[in-house]
XYZ file of C-alpha atoms in Angstrom:
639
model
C -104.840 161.516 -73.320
C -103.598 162.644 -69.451
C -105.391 159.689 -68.382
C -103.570 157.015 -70.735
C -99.931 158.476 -69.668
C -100.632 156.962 -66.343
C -102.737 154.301 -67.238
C -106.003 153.223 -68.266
C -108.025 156.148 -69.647
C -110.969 155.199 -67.417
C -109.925 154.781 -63.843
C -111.055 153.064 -60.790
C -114.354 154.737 -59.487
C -114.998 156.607 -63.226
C -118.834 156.487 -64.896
C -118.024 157.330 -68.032
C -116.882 160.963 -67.918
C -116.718 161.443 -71.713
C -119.703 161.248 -74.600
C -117.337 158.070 -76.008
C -114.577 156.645 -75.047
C -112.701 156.561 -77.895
C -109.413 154.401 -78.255
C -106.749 156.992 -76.472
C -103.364 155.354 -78.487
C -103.442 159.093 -80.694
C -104.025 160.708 -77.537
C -101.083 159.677 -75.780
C -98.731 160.597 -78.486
C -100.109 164.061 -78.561
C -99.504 163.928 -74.859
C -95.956 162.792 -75.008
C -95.232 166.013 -77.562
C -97.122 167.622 -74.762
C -95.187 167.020 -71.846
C -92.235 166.829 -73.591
C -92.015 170.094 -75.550
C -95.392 171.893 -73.682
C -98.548 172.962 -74.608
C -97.882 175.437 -77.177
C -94.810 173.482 -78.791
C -96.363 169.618 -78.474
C -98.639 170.306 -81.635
C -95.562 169.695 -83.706
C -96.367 165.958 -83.838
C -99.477 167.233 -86.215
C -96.853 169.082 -88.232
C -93.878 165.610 -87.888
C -97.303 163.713 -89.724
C -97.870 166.022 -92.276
C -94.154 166.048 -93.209
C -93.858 162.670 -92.992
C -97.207 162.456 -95.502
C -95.587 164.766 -97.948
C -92.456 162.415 -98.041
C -94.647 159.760 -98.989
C -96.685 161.958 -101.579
C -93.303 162.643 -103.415
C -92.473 158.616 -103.392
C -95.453 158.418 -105.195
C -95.181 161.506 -107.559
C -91.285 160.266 -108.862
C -92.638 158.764 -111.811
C -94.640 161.750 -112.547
C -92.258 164.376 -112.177
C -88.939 164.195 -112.722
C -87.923 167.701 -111.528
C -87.187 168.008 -107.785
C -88.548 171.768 -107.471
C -91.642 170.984 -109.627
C -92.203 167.831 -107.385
C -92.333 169.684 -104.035
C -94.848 172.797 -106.021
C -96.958 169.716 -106.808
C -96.610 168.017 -102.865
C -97.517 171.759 -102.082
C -101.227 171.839 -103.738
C -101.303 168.181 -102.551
C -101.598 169.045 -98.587
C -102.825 172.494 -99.519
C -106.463 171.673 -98.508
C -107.797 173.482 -95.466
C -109.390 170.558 -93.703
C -105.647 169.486 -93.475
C -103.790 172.868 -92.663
C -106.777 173.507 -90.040
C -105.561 170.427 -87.866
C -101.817 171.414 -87.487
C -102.052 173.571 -84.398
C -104.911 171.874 -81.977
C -104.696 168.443 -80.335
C -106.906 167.152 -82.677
C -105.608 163.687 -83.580
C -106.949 163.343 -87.470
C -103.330 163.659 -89.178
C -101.736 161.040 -87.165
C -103.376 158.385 -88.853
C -102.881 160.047 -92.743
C -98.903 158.689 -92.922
C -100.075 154.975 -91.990
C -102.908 155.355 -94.482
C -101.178 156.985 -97.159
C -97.840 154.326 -96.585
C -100.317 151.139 -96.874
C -101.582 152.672 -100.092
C -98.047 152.697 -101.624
C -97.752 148.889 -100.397
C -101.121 148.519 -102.192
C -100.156 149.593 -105.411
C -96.436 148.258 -105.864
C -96.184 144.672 -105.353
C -94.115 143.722 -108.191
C -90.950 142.854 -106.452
C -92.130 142.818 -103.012
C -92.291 139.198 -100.694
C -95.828 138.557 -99.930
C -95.668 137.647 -96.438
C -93.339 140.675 -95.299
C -95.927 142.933 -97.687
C -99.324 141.546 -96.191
C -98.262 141.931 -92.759
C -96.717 145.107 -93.318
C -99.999 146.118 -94.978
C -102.448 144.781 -92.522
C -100.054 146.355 -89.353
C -99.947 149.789 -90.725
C -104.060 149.903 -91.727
C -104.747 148.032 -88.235
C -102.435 151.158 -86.328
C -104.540 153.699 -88.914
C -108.193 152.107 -87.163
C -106.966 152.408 -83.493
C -105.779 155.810 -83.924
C -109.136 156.273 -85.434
C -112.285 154.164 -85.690
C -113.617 155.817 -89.054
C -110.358 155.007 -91.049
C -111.963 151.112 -91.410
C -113.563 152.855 -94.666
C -110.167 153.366 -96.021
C -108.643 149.935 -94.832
C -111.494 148.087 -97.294
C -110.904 149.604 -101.006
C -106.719 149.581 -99.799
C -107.428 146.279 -98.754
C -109.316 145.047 -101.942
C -106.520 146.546 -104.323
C -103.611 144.835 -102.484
C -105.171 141.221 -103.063
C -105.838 142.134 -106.522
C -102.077 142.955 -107.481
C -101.112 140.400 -105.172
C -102.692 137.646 -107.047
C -102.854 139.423 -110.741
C -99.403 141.495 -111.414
C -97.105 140.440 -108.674
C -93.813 138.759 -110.644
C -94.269 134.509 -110.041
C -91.751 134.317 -107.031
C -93.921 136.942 -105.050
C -97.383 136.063 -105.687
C -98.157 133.275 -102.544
C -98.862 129.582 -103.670
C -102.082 127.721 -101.943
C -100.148 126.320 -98.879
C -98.709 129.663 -98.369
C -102.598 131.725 -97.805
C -103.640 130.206 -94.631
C -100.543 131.365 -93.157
C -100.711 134.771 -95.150
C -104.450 135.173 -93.943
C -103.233 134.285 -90.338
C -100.461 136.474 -90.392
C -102.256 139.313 -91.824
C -105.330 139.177 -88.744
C -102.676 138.892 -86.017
C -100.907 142.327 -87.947
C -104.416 144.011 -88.192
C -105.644 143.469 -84.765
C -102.456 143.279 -82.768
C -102.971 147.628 -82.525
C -106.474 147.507 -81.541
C -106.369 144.634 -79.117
C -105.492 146.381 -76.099
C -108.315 148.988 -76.207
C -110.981 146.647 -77.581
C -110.148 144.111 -74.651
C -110.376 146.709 -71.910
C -113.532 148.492 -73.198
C -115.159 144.907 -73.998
C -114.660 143.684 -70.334
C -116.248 147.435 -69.118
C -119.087 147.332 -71.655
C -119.751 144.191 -73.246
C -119.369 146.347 -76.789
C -115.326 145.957 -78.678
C -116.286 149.002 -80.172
C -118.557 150.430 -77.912
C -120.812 153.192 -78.134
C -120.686 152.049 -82.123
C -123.076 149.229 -83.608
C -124.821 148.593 -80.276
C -127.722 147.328 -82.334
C -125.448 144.541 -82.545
C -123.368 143.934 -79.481
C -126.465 145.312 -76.892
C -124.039 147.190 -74.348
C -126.635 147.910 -71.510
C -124.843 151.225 -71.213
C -125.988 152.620 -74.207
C -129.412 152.508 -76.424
C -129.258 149.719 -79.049
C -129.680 151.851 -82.482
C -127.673 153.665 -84.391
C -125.043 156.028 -83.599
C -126.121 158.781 -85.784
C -125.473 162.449 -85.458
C -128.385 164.488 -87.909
C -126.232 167.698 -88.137
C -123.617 166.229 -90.772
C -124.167 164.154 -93.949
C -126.801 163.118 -96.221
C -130.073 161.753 -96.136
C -130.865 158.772 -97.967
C -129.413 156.360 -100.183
C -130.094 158.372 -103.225
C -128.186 161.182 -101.534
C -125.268 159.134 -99.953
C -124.338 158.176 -103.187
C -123.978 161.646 -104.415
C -123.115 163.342 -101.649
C -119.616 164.027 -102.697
C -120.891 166.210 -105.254
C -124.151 167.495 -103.392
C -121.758 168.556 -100.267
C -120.260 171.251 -102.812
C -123.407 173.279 -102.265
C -124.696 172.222 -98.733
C -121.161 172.955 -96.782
C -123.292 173.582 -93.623
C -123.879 169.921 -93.411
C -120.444 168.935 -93.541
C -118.638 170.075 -90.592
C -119.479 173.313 -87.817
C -117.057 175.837 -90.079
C -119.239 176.571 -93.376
C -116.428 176.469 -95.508
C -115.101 174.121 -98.407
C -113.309 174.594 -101.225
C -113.957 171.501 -103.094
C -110.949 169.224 -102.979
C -112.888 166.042 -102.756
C -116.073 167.280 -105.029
C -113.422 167.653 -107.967
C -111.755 164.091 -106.809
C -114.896 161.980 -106.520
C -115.866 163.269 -110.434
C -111.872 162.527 -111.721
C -112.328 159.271 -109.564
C -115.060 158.204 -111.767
C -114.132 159.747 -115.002
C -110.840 157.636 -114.514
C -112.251 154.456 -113.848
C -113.983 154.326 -116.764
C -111.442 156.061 -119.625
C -107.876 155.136 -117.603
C -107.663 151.402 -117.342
C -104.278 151.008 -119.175
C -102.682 152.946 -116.584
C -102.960 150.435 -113.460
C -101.489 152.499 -110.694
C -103.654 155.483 -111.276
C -106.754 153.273 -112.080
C -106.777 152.043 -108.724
C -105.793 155.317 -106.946
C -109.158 156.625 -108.649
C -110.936 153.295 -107.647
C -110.046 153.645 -103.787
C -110.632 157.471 -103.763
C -114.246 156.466 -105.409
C -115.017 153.636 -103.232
C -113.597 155.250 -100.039
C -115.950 158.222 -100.916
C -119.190 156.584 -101.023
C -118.479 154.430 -97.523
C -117.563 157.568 -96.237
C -120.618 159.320 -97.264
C -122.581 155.851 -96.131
C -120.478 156.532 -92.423
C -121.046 160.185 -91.759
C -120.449 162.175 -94.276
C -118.229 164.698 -91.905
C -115.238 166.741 -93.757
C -112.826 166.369 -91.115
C -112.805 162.070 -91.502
C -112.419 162.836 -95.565
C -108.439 164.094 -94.922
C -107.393 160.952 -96.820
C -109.537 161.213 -99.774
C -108.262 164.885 -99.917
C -104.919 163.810 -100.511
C -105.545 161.133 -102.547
C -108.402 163.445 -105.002
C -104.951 165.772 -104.709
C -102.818 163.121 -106.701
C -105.159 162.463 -109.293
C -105.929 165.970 -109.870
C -101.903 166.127 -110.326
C -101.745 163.221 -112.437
C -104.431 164.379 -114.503
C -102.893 168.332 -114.853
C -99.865 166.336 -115.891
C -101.627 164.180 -118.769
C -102.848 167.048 -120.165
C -99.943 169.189 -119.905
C -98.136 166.276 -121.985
C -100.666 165.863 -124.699
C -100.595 170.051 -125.138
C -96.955 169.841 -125.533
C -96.789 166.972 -128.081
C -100.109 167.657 -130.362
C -99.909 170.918 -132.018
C -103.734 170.465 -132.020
C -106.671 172.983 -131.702
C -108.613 170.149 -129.984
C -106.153 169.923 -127.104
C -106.647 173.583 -126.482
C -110.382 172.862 -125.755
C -109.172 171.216 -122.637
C -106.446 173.848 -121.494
C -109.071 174.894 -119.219
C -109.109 171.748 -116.927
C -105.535 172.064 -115.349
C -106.788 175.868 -114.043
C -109.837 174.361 -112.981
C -108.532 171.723 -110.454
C -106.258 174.499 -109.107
C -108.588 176.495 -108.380
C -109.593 175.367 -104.895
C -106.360 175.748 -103.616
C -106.230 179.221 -103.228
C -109.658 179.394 -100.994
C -108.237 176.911 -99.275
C -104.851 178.696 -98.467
C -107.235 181.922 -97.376
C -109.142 180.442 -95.527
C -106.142 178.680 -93.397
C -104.397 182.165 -93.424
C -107.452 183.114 -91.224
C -108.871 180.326 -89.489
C -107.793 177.163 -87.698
C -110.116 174.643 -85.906
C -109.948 175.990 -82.393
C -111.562 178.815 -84.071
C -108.375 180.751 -82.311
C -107.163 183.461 -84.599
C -103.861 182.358 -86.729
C -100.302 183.831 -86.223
C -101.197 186.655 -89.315
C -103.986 187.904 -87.089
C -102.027 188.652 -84.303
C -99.240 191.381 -83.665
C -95.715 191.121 -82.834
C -96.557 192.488 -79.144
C -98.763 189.716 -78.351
C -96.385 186.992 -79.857
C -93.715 188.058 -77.948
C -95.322 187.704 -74.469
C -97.242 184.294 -75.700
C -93.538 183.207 -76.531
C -92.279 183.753 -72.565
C -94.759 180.867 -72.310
C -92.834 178.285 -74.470
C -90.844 174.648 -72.963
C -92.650 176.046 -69.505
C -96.155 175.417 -70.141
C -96.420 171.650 -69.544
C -98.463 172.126 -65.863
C -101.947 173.325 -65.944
C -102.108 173.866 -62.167
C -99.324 176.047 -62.468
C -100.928 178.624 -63.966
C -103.464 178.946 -61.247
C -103.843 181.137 -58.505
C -102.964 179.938 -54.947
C -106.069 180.219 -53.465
C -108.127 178.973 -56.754
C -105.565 175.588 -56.306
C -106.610 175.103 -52.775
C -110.100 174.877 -53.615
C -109.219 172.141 -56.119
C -107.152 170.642 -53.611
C -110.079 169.516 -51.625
C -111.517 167.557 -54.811
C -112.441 164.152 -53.923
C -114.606 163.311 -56.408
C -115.426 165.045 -60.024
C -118.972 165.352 -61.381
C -118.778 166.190 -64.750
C -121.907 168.390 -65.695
C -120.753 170.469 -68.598
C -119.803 170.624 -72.019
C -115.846 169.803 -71.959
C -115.307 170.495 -68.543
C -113.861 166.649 -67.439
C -110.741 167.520 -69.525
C -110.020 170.278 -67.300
C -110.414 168.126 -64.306
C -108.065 165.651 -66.142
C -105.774 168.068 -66.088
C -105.983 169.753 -62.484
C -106.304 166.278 -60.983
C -105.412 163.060 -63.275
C -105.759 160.854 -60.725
C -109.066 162.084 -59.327
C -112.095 159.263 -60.433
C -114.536 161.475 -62.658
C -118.303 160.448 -62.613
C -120.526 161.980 -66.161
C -124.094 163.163 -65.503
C -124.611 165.111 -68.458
C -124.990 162.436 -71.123
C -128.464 160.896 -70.913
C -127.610 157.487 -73.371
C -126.032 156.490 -69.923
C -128.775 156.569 -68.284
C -131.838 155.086 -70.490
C -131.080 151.340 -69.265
C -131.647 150.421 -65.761
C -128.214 149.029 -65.756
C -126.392 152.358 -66.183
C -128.100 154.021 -63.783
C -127.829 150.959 -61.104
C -123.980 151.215 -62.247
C -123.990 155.184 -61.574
C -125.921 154.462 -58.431
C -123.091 151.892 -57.048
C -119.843 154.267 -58.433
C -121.418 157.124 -56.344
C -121.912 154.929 -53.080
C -118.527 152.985 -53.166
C -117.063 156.819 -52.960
C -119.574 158.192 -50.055
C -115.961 159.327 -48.084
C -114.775 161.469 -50.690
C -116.232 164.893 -51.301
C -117.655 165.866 -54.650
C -117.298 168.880 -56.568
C -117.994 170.244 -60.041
C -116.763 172.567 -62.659
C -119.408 174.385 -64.796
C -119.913 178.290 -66.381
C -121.901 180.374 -65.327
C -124.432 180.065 -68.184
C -123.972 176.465 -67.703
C -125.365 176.629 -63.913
C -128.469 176.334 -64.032
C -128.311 173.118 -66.551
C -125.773 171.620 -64.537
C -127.946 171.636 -61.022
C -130.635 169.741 -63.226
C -128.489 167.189 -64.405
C -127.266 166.762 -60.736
C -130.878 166.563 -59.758
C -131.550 163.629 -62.515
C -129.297 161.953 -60.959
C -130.342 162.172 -57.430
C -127.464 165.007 -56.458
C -128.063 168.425 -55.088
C -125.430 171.209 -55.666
C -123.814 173.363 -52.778
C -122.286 177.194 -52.340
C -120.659 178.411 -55.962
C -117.313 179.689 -56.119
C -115.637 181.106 -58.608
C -112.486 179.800 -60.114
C -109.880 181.712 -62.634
C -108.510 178.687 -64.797
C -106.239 180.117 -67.212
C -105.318 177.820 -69.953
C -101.887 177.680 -70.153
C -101.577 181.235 -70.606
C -102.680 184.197 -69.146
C -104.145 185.500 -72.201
C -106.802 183.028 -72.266
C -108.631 182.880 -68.967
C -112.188 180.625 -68.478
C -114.061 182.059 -65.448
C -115.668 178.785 -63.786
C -117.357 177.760 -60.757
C -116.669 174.868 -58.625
C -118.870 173.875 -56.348
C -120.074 170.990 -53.905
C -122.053 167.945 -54.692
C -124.196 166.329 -52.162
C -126.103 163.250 -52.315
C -130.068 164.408 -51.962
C -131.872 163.638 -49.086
C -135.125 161.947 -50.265
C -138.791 163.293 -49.124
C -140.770 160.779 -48.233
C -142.867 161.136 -44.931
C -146.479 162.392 -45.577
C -145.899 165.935 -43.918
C -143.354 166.752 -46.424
C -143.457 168.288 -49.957
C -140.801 167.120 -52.371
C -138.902 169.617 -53.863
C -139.984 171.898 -56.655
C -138.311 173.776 -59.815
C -135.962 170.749 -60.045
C -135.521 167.875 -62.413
C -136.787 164.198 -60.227
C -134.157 162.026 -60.116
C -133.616 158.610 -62.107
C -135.242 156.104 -58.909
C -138.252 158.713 -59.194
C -138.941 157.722 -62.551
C -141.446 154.842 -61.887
C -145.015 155.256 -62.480
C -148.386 152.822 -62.868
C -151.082 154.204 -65.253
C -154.401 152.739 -66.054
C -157.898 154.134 -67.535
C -161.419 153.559 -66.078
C -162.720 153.950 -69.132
C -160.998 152.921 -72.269
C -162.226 153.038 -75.750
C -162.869 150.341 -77.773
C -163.370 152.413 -81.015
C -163.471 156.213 -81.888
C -164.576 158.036 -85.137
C -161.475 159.877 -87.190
C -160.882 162.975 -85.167
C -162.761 162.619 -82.371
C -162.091 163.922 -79.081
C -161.981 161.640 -75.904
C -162.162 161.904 -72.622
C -159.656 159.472 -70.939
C -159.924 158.802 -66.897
C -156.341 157.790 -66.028
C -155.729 156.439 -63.072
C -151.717 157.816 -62.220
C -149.812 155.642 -58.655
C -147.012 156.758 -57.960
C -144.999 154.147 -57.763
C -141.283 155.098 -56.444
C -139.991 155.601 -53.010
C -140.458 159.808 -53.410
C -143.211 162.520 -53.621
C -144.139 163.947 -56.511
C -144.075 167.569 -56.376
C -147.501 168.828 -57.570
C -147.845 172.313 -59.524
C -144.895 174.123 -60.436
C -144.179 178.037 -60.913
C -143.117 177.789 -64.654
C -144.135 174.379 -66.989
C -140.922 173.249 -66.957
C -140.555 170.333 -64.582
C -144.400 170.031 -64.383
C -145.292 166.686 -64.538
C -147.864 165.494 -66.151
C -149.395 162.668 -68.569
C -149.447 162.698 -72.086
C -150.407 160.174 -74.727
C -148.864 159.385 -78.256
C -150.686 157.448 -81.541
C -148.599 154.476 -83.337
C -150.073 152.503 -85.782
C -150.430 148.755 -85.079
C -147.608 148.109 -87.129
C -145.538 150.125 -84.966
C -144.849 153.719 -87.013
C -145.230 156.974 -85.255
C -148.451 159.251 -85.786
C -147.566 161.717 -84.048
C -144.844 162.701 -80.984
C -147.577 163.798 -78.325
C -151.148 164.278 -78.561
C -153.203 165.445 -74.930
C -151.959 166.220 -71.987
C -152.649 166.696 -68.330
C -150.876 168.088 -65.512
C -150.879 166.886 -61.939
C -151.636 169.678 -59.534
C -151.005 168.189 -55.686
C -148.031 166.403 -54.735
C -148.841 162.884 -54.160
C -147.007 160.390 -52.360
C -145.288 156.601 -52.638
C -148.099 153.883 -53.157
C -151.283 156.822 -53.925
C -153.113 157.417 -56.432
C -154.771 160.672 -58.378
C -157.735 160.643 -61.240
C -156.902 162.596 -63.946
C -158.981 163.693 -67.143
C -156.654 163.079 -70.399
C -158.641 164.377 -73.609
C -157.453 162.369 -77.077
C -158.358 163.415 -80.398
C -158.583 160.114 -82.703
C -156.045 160.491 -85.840
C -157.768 161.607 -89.277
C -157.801 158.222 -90.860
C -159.488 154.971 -89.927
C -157.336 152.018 -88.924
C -156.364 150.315 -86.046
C -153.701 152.278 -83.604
C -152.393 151.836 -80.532
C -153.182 154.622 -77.540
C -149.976 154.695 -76.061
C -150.100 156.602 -72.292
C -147.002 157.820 -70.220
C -146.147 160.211 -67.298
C -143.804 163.253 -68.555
C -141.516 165.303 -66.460
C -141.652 168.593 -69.007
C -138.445 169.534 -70.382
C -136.947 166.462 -68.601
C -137.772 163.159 -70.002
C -141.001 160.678 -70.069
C -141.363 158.677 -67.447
C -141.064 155.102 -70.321
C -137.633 156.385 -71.136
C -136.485 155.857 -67.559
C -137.812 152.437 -67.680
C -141.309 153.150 -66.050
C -143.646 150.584 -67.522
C -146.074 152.245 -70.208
C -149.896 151.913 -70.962
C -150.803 150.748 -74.274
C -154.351 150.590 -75.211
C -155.333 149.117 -78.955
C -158.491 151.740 -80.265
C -159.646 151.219 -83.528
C -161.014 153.955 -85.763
C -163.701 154.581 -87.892
């Protein structure tokens, strides 16, 4: 978001100093609020969205309700979810996108008197702004999507439903609206990685800066197709897989189940029918994409309107049938109420920061936070002299640690930042020749990095992957926008490595090797040709080393050892197991020699025919294939 103020959000001289570079259009209206009104005060945009939702949430409730102060009670339990009220104070950008959403669903549903032209590209412009602000909303865009065609060509009065001349220009219309928001991004991050939507689908698009699979993260979601499909019930009682707070009330378990139970009894009433169908349908592609709370705020509020709907329906047939029966279902309008309240508790204590609220705090501590407010807009300004002079000499940033380059976006905008801490850079030859050439096309400027101090030691190693050696620590104060909340870092020198290769030297130990050392020839002087289930072999591998370094030889703890290990796959290609034998290398040995060593193999416990795949490890680092280094695949059947 600082970046895309001034600019592009990757600079001139940059390697890719965040995990993803997401599209930075919500970023830079947070950072407008930001400058504009300062840190504490620019979070108000998240509040302007919400406000702006609930306006929209009444246009749809009119009908409904006719009383003003009953209205606003329901618009109330509406946004009173805590995924939502978490979001209002961070710069978290999840909300922005919920008014543009929530606006194209109104278009979607009420097309009666509408021009279809003016509608579709209203439609397609507001969903296409919703997908730039953030990737994941594309689940939304389909089921809003399919509904608008439907009324378009089904209930729209004659003189707004388009004739067969008029849908080529509708359909061309309606891409130019959808992709005119996303163009500018997509372009620029196309032309850096050869992937429009790049780290995503790279299965697809084959980015040689990231592996081609899928993005998945294991923590959140389900497993499975059996349990995609259900998740939005099964999430009710696994809420540890759903986001990193262990908390949910149940908003969208409750909607998914009216969802359903509305499609199938609720047909006559069209509006509501196809609320429940895009809350359903929205649900399960959302489960099918990740399965994370926080990119579920829309189905929130939309569960939240048929749960209204549905209290009112009931409410109505209580009042007009003097019925026993009808009391039988007095229970349900408590029922679907009853997440709210967790909900509002749990926001009363907790927001996503993980900061404690305004109600935790006392009046002492929000006066002297308040001296702060229209005057924090500068993070450099809240640093000491002496700390800002070290910064001052930053030529270059290495970003090493968790969160730390959007510190050094904000001490030095300007200042190219170069990422060695995320290894998907790094597992194609082309990243790493890329890293290689941003670090030598900067050789004048001097390099520094911020880290913790429990993030040291880490931070050295991924320096040393990279072929970069760390200098004298110092310790830096950087309080963050207030003097309440201080991080104690260290900022220190990066220097390029001087490479060991004459015979008389060792290469250096207790270290991680770095990428260009990662190149290895193995070989075996006695393969098998076939081994009984279970039995143990003993392999004669032949290990060159086959970079432009020494190997260092034993080291003082396992870590960093190298060594080399084998792994079983059938022929087919699945994985027996993730390592089988290994065997460490005990001198150093130099560029161009090479060292016997005796690998024992145990044959798996059934017969077949498998391949004996062998590869050199670094221990806790990486194997020596995954840096590109050519592995040794032997085919061994067994008996």
């Amino acid at each position: 978001g600082e970046r895309a103020l001034r600019g592009p959000m990757l600079i001139s001289g940059d390697f890719f100093p965040t995990p993803a570079p997401f599209n930075p259009t919500p970023d830079i209206i947070t950072g407008l609020y930001r400058h504009a009104f300062g840190y504490r005060l620019g979070t108000i945009v998240n509040l302007v969205a919400l406000l702006w939702t609930a306006a929209i949430v009444e246009r749809l409730m009119r009908d409904w309700i006719r009383s003003v102060w009953f209205r606003c009670a329901a618009i109330l339990f509406v946004i009173a979810t805590e995924q939502l009220l978490f979001q209002i104070n961070n710069y978290m950008v999840d909300l922005l996108a919920l008014p543009l959403l929530l606006e194209a669903t109104v278009i979607a549903l009420n097309l009666k008197r509408v021009h279809a032209m003016r509608s579709t590209i209203r439609l397609l412009l507001l969903l296409g702004a919703a997908v730039a602000f953030k990737l994941a909303n594309l689940i939304y865009a389909v089921p809003i999507s399919f509904v608008f065609l439907a009324n378009l060509f089904t209930t729209a009065s004659p003189n707004v439903r388009p004739t067969i001349r008029q849908l080529p220009q509708i359909a061309l219309a309606a891409t130019i609206a959808f992709v005119l928001p996303l163009v500018p991004f997509t372009i620029f991050i196309y032309r850096l990685t050869g992937n429009p939507v790049f780290p995503f689908y790279n299965g697809l698009f084959k980015s040689p800066y990231w592996p081609q699979g899928a993005l998945f993260d294991p923590r959140w979601g389900p497993y499975g197709v059996i349990e995609t499909i259900v998740w939005p019930v099964v999430m009710l009682f696994r809420p540890e897989r759903l986001s990193e707070y262990h908390f949910y009330s149940g908003r969208l378990t409750l909607g998914f189940v009216l969802a359903i139970s509305l499609i199938l009894i609720c047909y006559r009433h069209r509006r509501v029918w196809q609320l429940a169908f895009i809350t359903f349908i929205g649900a399960i592609l959302w489960s099918a994409g990740s399965g994370y709370i926080r990119y579920a705020l829309y189905l929130e509020l939309t569960s939240g309107l048929l749960m209204i709907w549905v209290i009112l329906s009931v409410w109505k047939k209580l009042r007009e049938q003097n019925s026993r029966a009808w009391f039988a279902v007095a229970w349900l309008p408590l029922f679907l109420l009853l997440p709210s309240p967790f909900a509002l508790a749990h926001a009363y204590k907790w927001e996503w920061s993980a900061r404690e609220t305004i109600f935790q705090r006392d009046v002492r501590t929000d006066l002297d936070e308040a001296s702060n407010l229209l005057r924090d807009r500068s993070l450099t300004a809240y640093i000491a002299p002496e700390d800002r002079k070290l910064v001052d000499d930053v030529g270059l940033w290495i970003e090493t640690t968790y969160k730390t380059s959007a510190i050094e976006a904000l001490l030095k905008p300007q200042t190219p930042i170069l990422g060695v801490r995320v290894p998907e850079y790094f597992v194609n030859a082309a990243g790493r020749n890329k890293f290689a050439e941003a670090v030598a096309a900067q050789s004048d400027k001097r390099m520094f990095t911020l880290t913790t101090r429990e993030g040291l030691d880490n931070a050295r190693n991924e320096l040393a992957n990279r072929g970069l050696s760390s200098g004298t620590a110092h310790s830096v104060s950087i309080y963050y926008f207030a003097r309440s909340l201080k991080f104690d870092l260290l900022l220190f020198e990066v220097s390029r490595r001087e490479r060991q290769t004459s015979a008389d030297s060792a290469a250096e130990k207790g270290i991680a090797l770095p990428d260009d050392a990662f190149s290895a020839r193995l070989s075996v002087a006695n393969p098998p040709q076939t081994m009984r289930v279970g039995q143990k072999y003993e392999l004669r591998v032949l290990l060159t080393n086959a970079s432009a370094l020494t190997w260092p030889g034993q080291q003082r703890t396992w870590q960093f050892q190298l060594t080399v290990g084998n792994r079983w796959s059938r022929k087919s290609g699945e994985k027996v197991n993730d390592v089988d034998g290994r065997v460490a290398l005990f001198q150093d040995l130099r560029p161009g020699e090479t060292v016997e060593l005796p690998l024992t193999v145990t044959a798996p416990n059934q017969p077949g025919i498998y391949i004996l795949q062998l590869d050199a490890i670094q221990e806790s680092v990486a194997w020596f294939g995954d840096r590109g280094s050519p592995v040794l695949n032997l085919t061994v059947r067994v008996e």
